[in-house]
C-alpha cells in the first residue's frame, strides 16, 4: 500500500510539472476563475440598467413633459429630446436603445376621450435590454397616462398589505447568483479539460510508452491524474471565492467554504474520471474538444445551474440525476447561498460518491483497454 501511494504521489507531481510547462492551460485556468467569473456577474445584468432612451416630443404639452420626466436612472439614462430627423441616424449609430415618439395633439386627444397612438422604436440588436426595456417603457407610459386622466398621482389603497421578504439575497442582486454559478459550472468544465488533456498530452508527447515500462498500474496512473488536476481546480476555486467573489464583487459567502470545497472534491473525482474516459475515446485534442461540447452542454444547461430543475420535463429531471453536476449544483447553492450544513446536503454528497465511483470504474476499464492496445 505504501508503494502504491508513493507511485500515485510521484506521478501526480509529474502531472503538475507538465501542467506548469503548458502556458495555454494555465491561461485557461486563470481566465475561467477570474475574468469569466467577474464578467458573468457584472457584464449582463438581468434587470434593466442605464438604458439609453430618447424622446421625440411633438406635443410639447404638460402630459408629454410628465412622460419624459418618468424615465430616470438607474433603469434609464436621462432622456434626450431629439427631432424626428435625428431619430433614425441616432439609432443607426447605436446612441439610443429606445426612441419614444409622442405625436402632436396627444394631450388634446387624451382629454377629449379620443384614441391616441405613441410610437416606440427599439434597437433589437441589444437583445437583453430590448426585451426587458420595452415592457418597462409601456408600463411607464400607461401609468402616466392613467394618472393624468384621473388628475391624481397615487396608488389605490388595497385592503391587504403584502410584505415582500427576499431571503438570502435581499437586494435581488444578479451578481450574487452569476458569480457563484459561474464558479460551479467552471469546476466541471476545467476539470474535464485538464484530465483529458493530461491523457492526450502523454500520447502526443510519447511519454505514455515510458509509463508502460514502469512498475505502475493503470489505476495508479489514473489516480495520479485525478488528484493532481483536482487539486489545481480546488486551489483555483478557493482563490476565486476569496479574491474575485468576496473581494472584487463584494458578494457575501455565509456558508462553509471548507464544506463546499469538500463537495467540489467529490464532484472533481467524478468529472476528472469523465474527462479521462473522453480522452480514451478521442485520438487528438480537436476530437476531444468536440466530445467536450457534446458533454458540457447538457451538463450545464440541464443540471439546474441556469434554470430550475422543476421547470424541466420530468424525464429530463430523472435522467439528470445520473449527472454529477446536478448534485454539485444542489449542494453548492445550498451551502454558498443558504449556509446549509452537512445535515442538509448529505444526500448530494452520497450521490456524488456513488456516481464518481461508477465513472472511475468505467474509465479505468476503458483506460486499461487503451493501454493494452498501445502495448
Coordinates of C-alpha atoms in Angstrom, one line a residue:
X1 CA 0.0 0.0 0.0
X2 CA 2.8 2.4 0.8
X3 CA 4.5 1.7 -2.5
X4 CA 1.2 2.4 -4.4
X5 CA 0.6 5.7 -2.5
X6 CA 4.2 6.7 -3.3
X7 CA 3.7 6.0 -7.0
X8 CA 0.4 7.9 -7.1
X9 CA 2.1 10.9 -5.4
X10 CA 5.1 10.9 -7.7
X11 CA 3.1 10.5 -10.8
X12 CA 0.8 13.3 -9.6
X13 CA 3.8 15.6 -9.1
X14 CA 4.9 14.8 -12.6
X15 CA 1.5 15.9 -13.9
X16 CA 1.8 19.2 -12.0
X17 CA 5.2 19.9 -13.6
X18 CA 3.7 19.1 -17.1
X19 CA 0.9 21.5 -16.4
X20 CA 3.3 24.2 -15.4
X21 CA 5.0 23.8 -18.8
X22 CA 1.7 24.3 -20.6
X23 CA 1.0 28.1 -20.8
X24 CA -2.3 27.6 -22.7
X25 CA -3.8 25.6 -19.9
X26 CA -2.5 28.0 -17.2
X27 CA -4.1 30.9 -19.0
X28 CA -7.3 29.0 -19.4
X29 CA -7.4 28.2 -15.6
X30 CA -6.6 31.8 -14.7
X31 CA -9.2 33.2 -17.1
X32 CA -12.1 30.9 -16.1
X33 CA -11.8 31.6 -12.4
X34 CA -11.1 35.4 -12.6
X35 CA -12.3 37.3 -15.7
X36 CA -15.0 34.8 -16.6
X37 CA -16.4 34.9 -13.1
X38 CA -16.4 38.7 -12.9
X39 CA -17.9 39.2 -16.3
X40 CA -20.6 36.6 -15.7
X41 CA -21.6 38.5 -12.6
X42 CA -21.3 42.1 -13.8
X43 CA -21.5 42.3 -17.6
X44 CA -25.0 41.1 -18.3
X45 CA -27.5 42.1 -15.6
X46 CA -30.9 40.5 -15.8
X47 CA -32.6 43.8 -14.8
X48 CA -32.6 46.9 -16.9
X49 CA -29.7 49.2 -16.1
X50 CA -28.9 52.7 -17.7
X51 CA -30.7 52.0 -21.0
X52 CA -30.2 54.8 -23.5
X53 CA -33.5 56.5 -24.4
X54 CA -34.5 59.5 -26.5
X55 CA -37.9 61.2 -26.9
X56 CA -39.3 62.9 -30.0
X57 CA -41.8 65.3 -28.3
X58 CA -44.0 66.8 -31.0
X59 CA -46.8 67.6 -28.5
X60 CA -44.8 69.8 -26.0
X61 CA -47.6 69.6 -23.5
X62 CA -47.8 69.1 -19.7
X63 CA -48.7 65.4 -20.4
X64 CA -45.7 64.8 -22.7
X65 CA -43.4 66.5 -20.1
X66 CA -44.7 64.1 -17.4
X67 CA -44.0 61.2 -19.7
X68 CA -40.4 62.4 -20.4
X69 CA -39.7 63.0 -16.7
X70 CA -40.9 59.5 -15.8
X71 CA -37.7 57.9 -17.3
X72 CA -34.8 58.3 -14.9
X73 CA -31.8 56.4 -13.6
X74 CA -30.9 53.7 -12.7
X75 CA -33.3 51.9 -15.1
X76 CA -32.9 54.5 -17.9
X77 CA -30.4 57.2 -18.7
X78 CA -31.7 60.8 -18.6
X79 CA -33.9 61.0 -21.8
X80 CA -32.6 63.1 -24.7
X81 CA -35.0 65.3 -26.6
X82 CA -34.4 64.9 -30.3
X83 CA -36.3 65.7 -33.5
X84 CA -37.9 63.3 -35.9
X85 CA -35.0 63.7 -38.4
X86 CA -32.4 62.8 -35.7
X87 CA -34.1 59.6 -34.7
X88 CA -33.0 57.2 -37.5
X89 CA -29.4 58.5 -37.5
X90 CA -29.2 58.1 -33.8
X91 CA -30.5 54.6 -33.7
X92 CA -28.3 53.6 -36.7
X93 CA -25.2 54.9 -34.8
X94 CA -26.3 52.9 -31.7
X95 CA -26.7 56.0 -29.5
X96 CA -30.2 55.1 -28.4
X97 CA -31.8 51.7 -27.5
X98 CA -35.3 53.2 -27.3
X99 CA -36.8 56.2 -29.0
X100 CA -40.4 57.2 -27.9
X101 CA -42.3 59.3 -30.4
X102 CA -45.0 61.5 -28.8
X103 CA -47.3 62.8 -31.6
X104 CA -48.7 66.3 -31.7
X105 CA -52.1 66.6 -30.1
X106 CA -51.6 63.8 -27.7
X107 CA -52.9 65.7 -24.6
X108 CA -55.9 67.1 -26.6
X109 CA -56.9 63.6 -27.8
X110 CA -56.5 62.0 -24.3
X111 CA -58.6 64.7 -22.6
X112 CA -61.2 64.5 -25.4
X113 CA -61.6 60.8 -25.0
X114 CA -60.2 60.0 -28.5
X115 CA -57.8 57.2 -29.4
X116 CA -54.2 58.4 -29.4
X117 CA -51.1 56.5 -30.6
X118 CA -47.5 56.7 -29.5
X119 CA -44.6 55.0 -31.3
X120 CA -41.8 53.1 -29.5
X121 CA -38.7 52.4 -31.6
X122 CA -36.5 49.7 -30.2
X123 CA -32.9 48.7 -31.2
X124 CA -33.5 44.9 -31.1
X125 CA -29.8 44.1 -31.6
X126 CA -29.3 44.9 -27.9
X127 CA -31.4 41.8 -27.1
X128 CA -31.2 41.8 -23.3
X129 CA -32.2 45.5 -22.8
X130 CA -34.7 45.5 -25.8
X131 CA -36.7 42.6 -24.4
X132 CA -36.9 43.8 -20.8
X133 CA -36.9 47.6 -21.5
X134 CA -39.8 47.6 -24.0
X135 CA -42.1 46.3 -21.2
X136 CA -40.8 48.9 -18.8
X137 CA -41.4 51.8 -21.3
X138 CA -45.0 50.6 -21.9
X139 CA -45.7 50.4 -18.2
X140 CA -44.3 53.9 -17.5
X141 CA -46.3 55.5 -20.4
X142 CA -49.5 53.7 -19.4
X143 CA -49.1 54.7 -15.8
X144 CA -48.5 58.4 -16.6
X145 CA -51.5 58.4 -19.0
X146 CA -53.8 56.8 -16.4
X147 CA -52.8 59.3 -13.6
X148 CA -53.1 62.2 -16.0
X149 CA -56.6 61.2 -17.0
X150 CA -57.6 60.7 -13.3
X151 CA -55.9 64.0 -12.4
X152 CA -54.4 62.2 -9.4
X153 CA -51.0 60.8 -8.8
X154 CA -51.1 57.9 -6.3
X155 CA -51.9 54.3 -5.8
X156 CA -55.1 52.6 -4.7
X157 CA -55.0 51.5 -1.1
X158 CA -55.5 47.8 -1.0
X159 CA -57.2 46.1 1.9
X160 CA -54.3 43.6 2.2
X161 CA -50.7 44.7 2.8
X162 CA -48.2 42.4 1.1
X163 CA -44.8 42.4 2.7
X164 CA -42.0 41.1 0.5
X165 CA -39.1 39.4 2.2
X166 CA -36.3 38.2 -0.1
X167 CA -34.2 35.7 1.8
X168 CA -30.5 35.0 1.1
X169 CA -30.4 37.9 -1.4
X170 CA -32.4 40.8 0.0
X171 CA -31.4 43.2 -2.8
X172 CA -32.1 40.7 -5.6
X173 CA -28.6 41.2 -6.9
X174 CA -28.0 39.3 -10.0
X175 CA -24.2 39.4 -9.4
X176 CA -24.6 37.2 -6.4
X177 CA -26.1 34.4 -8.5
X178 CA -24.0 34.9 -11.6
X179 CA -20.6 34.8 -9.8
X180 CA -21.2 31.7 -7.7
X181 CA -22.9 29.7 -10.5
X182 CA -20.0 30.6 -12.9
X183 CA -17.6 29.0 -10.4
X184 CA -19.7 25.9 -10.1
X185 CA -20.0 25.5 -13.8
X186 CA -16.3 26.2 -14.4
X187 CA -15.3 23.5 -11.9
X188 CA -16.9 20.9 -14.2
X189 CA -15.5 22.3 -17.4
X190 CA -11.9 22.9 -16.3
X191 CA -11.6 19.5 -14.6
X192 CA -12.8 17.6 -17.6
X193 CA -10.4 19.6 -19.9
X194 CA -7.4 19.2 -17.6
X195 CA -7.9 15.4 -17.0
X196 CA -8.5 14.7 -20.7
X197 CA -5.6 16.9 -21.8
X198 CA -3.3 15.1 -19.4
X199 CA -4.0 11.8 -21.1
X200 CA -3.8 13.2 -24.7
X201 CA -0.6 15.1 -23.8
X202 CA 1.0 11.8 -22.7
X203 CA 0.0 10.2 -26.0
X204 CA 1.2 13.1 -28.2
X205 CA 4.5 13.5 -26.4
X206 CA 5.2 9.8 -26.4
X207 CA 5.6 9.6 -22.7
X208 CA 2.8 7.0 -22.3
X209 CA 5.2 4.4 -23.6
X210 CA 7.5 5.3 -20.7
X211 CA 4.8 4.7 -18.2
X212 CA 4.0 1.3 -19.7
X213 CA 7.6 0.0 -18.9
X214 CA 7.5 1.4 -15.4
X215 CA 6.2 -0.7 -12.4
X216 CA 3.0 1.3 -12.1
X217 CA -0.6 0.1 -12.7
X218 CA -3.3 1.9 -14.7
X219 CA -5.2 2.6 -11.5
X220 CA -2.2 4.4 -10.1
X221 CA -1.8 6.5 -13.3
X222 CA -5.5 7.5 -13.2
X223 CA -5.5 8.3 -9.5
X224 CA -2.4 10.5 -10.0
X225 CA -4.0 12.5 -12.7
X226 CA -7.2 12.8 -10.7
X227 CA -5.6 14.1 -7.5
X228 CA -3.2 16.5 -9.3
X229 CA -5.7 18.0 -11.6
X230 CA -8.4 18.1 -8.9
X231 CA -6.0 19.9 -6.6
X232 CA -5.3 22.6 -9.1
X233 CA -9.0 23.2 -9.6
X234 CA -9.7 23.3 -5.9
X235 CA -6.9 25.9 -5.3
X236 CA -8.3 28.0 -8.2
X237 CA -11.8 27.8 -6.7
X238 CA -10.7 28.8 -3.2
X239 CA -8.7 31.8 -4.6
X240 CA -11.6 32.8 -6.8
X241 CA -14.1 32.8 -3.9
X242 CA -11.8 34.8 -1.8
X243 CA -10.4 37.4 -4.2
X244 CA -12.9 37.7 -7.0
X245 CA -16.3 36.9 -5.4
X246 CA -15.7 38.4 -2.0
X247 CA -13.0 40.9 -2.9
X248 CA -13.9 42.4 -6.3
X249 CA -17.7 41.7 -6.4
X250 CA -18.4 42.0 -2.7
X251 CA -20.6 39.0 -2.7
X252 CA -21.2 37.7 0.8
X253 CA -20.5 33.9 1.2
X254 CA -22.0 33.0 4.6
X255 CA -21.8 29.2 4.1
X256 CA -18.9 26.9 5.0
X257 CA -16.3 27.2 2.3
X258 CA -14.4 24.1 3.5
X259 CA -17.7 22.1 3.2
X260 CA -18.2 23.4 -0.3
X261 CA -14.7 22.5 -1.3
X262 CA -15.3 19.0 0.1
X263 CA -18.3 18.7 -2.2
X264 CA -16.2 20.1 -5.0
X265 CA -13.6 17.4 -4.4
X266 CA -16.2 14.7 -4.8
X267 CA -17.5 16.3 -7.9
X268 CA -13.9 16.6 -9.3
X269 CA -13.5 12.9 -8.6
X270 CA -16.4 12.2 -11.0
X271 CA -15.7 14.8 -13.6
X272 CA -12.0 14.1 -13.9
X273 CA -12.8 10.4 -14.4
X274 CA -15.3 11.5 -17.1
X275 CA -12.5 13.6 -18.7
X276 CA -10.2 10.6 -18.8
X277 CA -12.9 8.4 -20.3
X278 CA -13.5 11.0 -23.1
X279 CA -9.7 11.2 -23.7
X280 CA -9.6 7.4 -24.3
X281 CA -12.3 7.8 -26.9
X282 CA -10.6 10.7 -28.7
X283 CA -7.4 10.4 -30.8
X284 CA -6.4 14.1 -30.7
X285 CA -7.3 17.3 -28.9
X286 CA -9.6 18.5 -31.6
X287 CA -11.7 15.3 -31.3
X288 CA -11.6 15.7 -27.5
X289 CA -12.9 19.3 -27.9
X290 CA -15.9 18.1 -30.0
X291 CA -16.7 15.4 -27.3
X292 CA -16.4 18.1 -24.7
X293 CA -19.0 20.3 -26.4
X294 CA -21.5 17.3 -26.6
X295 CA -20.9 16.6 -22.9
X296 CA -20.7 20.1 -21.4
X297 CA -23.9 21.5 -23.0
X298 CA -26.4 19.1 -21.3
X299 CA -24.3 19.1 -18.1
X300 CA -24.5 22.8 -17.7
X301 CA -28.0 23.5 -19.1
X302 CA -29.9 20.7 -17.5
X303 CA -28.2 20.4 -14.1
X304 CA -30.2 23.3 -12.5
X305 CA -27.4 25.9 -12.8
X306 CA -29.1 28.0 -15.5
X307 CA -32.8 27.2 -15.0
X308 CA -34.6 25.4 -12.1
X309 CA -34.8 21.7 -12.5
X310 CA -38.5 21.9 -11.5
X311 CA -39.3 23.7 -14.8
X312 CA -37.8 20.9 -16.9
X313 CA -39.7 17.8 -18.1
X314 CA -39.9 15.0 -15.6
X315 CA -38.0 12.7 -17.8
X316 CA -35.1 15.1 -18.0
X317 CA -35.1 15.6 -14.2
X318 CA -34.9 11.8 -13.7
X319 CA -32.1 11.2 -16.3
X320 CA -30.0 14.1 -15.0
X321 CA -29.9 12.5 -11.5
X322 CA -27.1 10.4 -13.0
X323 CA -25.1 13.5 -13.8
X324 CA -22.6 14.7 -11.1
X325 CA -23.2 18.3 -11.9
X326 CA -26.9 18.1 -10.8
X327 CA -25.9 17.2 -7.2
X328 CA -23.0 19.6 -7.2
X329 CA -25.2 22.5 -8.2
X330 CA -27.7 21.4 -5.5
X331 CA -25.1 21.3 -2.7
X332 CA -23.3 24.4 -4.0
X333 CA -26.4 26.5 -3.9
X334 CA -27.4 25.2 -0.5
X335 CA -24.0 25.8 1.1
X336 CA -23.0 29.1 -0.6
X337 CA -26.4 30.8 -0.8
X338 CA -28.3 29.5 2.2
X339 CA -25.5 28.5 4.6
X340 CA -26.6 24.9 4.8
X341 CA -24.6 22.3 6.8
X342 CA -23.8 18.7 6.2
X343 CA -27.1 17.7 7.8
X344 CA -28.9 19.3 4.9
X345 CA -26.6 18.4 2.0
X346 CA -25.5 14.8 2.9
X347 CA -27.7 13.3 0.1
X348 CA -25.9 15.1 -2.7
X349 CA -22.6 14.1 -1.1
X350 CA -23.6 10.4 -1.2
X351 CA -24.8 10.8 -4.8
X352 CA -21.5 12.3 -5.9
X353 CA -19.6 9.5 -4.2
X354 CA -21.7 6.8 -5.9
X355 CA -21.6 8.5 -9.3
X356 CA -17.9 9.2 -9.0
X357 CA -17.1 5.6 -8.1
X358 CA -19.1 4.3 -11.1
X359 CA -17.4 6.8 -13.5
X360 CA -14.0 5.9 -12.1
X361 CA -14.6 2.2 -12.6
X362 CA -15.9 2.7 -16.1
X363 CA -13.0 5.0 -17.0
X364 CA -10.4 2.6 -15.5
X365 CA -11.7 -0.3 -17.6
X366 CA -11.5 1.8 -20.8
X367 CA -8.1 3.1 -19.8
X368 CA -6.8 -0.4 -19.3
X369 CA -8.0 -1.4 -22.7
X370 CA -6.4 1.6 -24.3
X371 CA -3.0 0.9 -22.6
X372 CA -3.3 -2.8 -23.7
X373 CA -3.7 -1.8 -27.3
X374 CA -0.7 0.6 -27.1
X375 CA 1.4 -2.2 -25.6

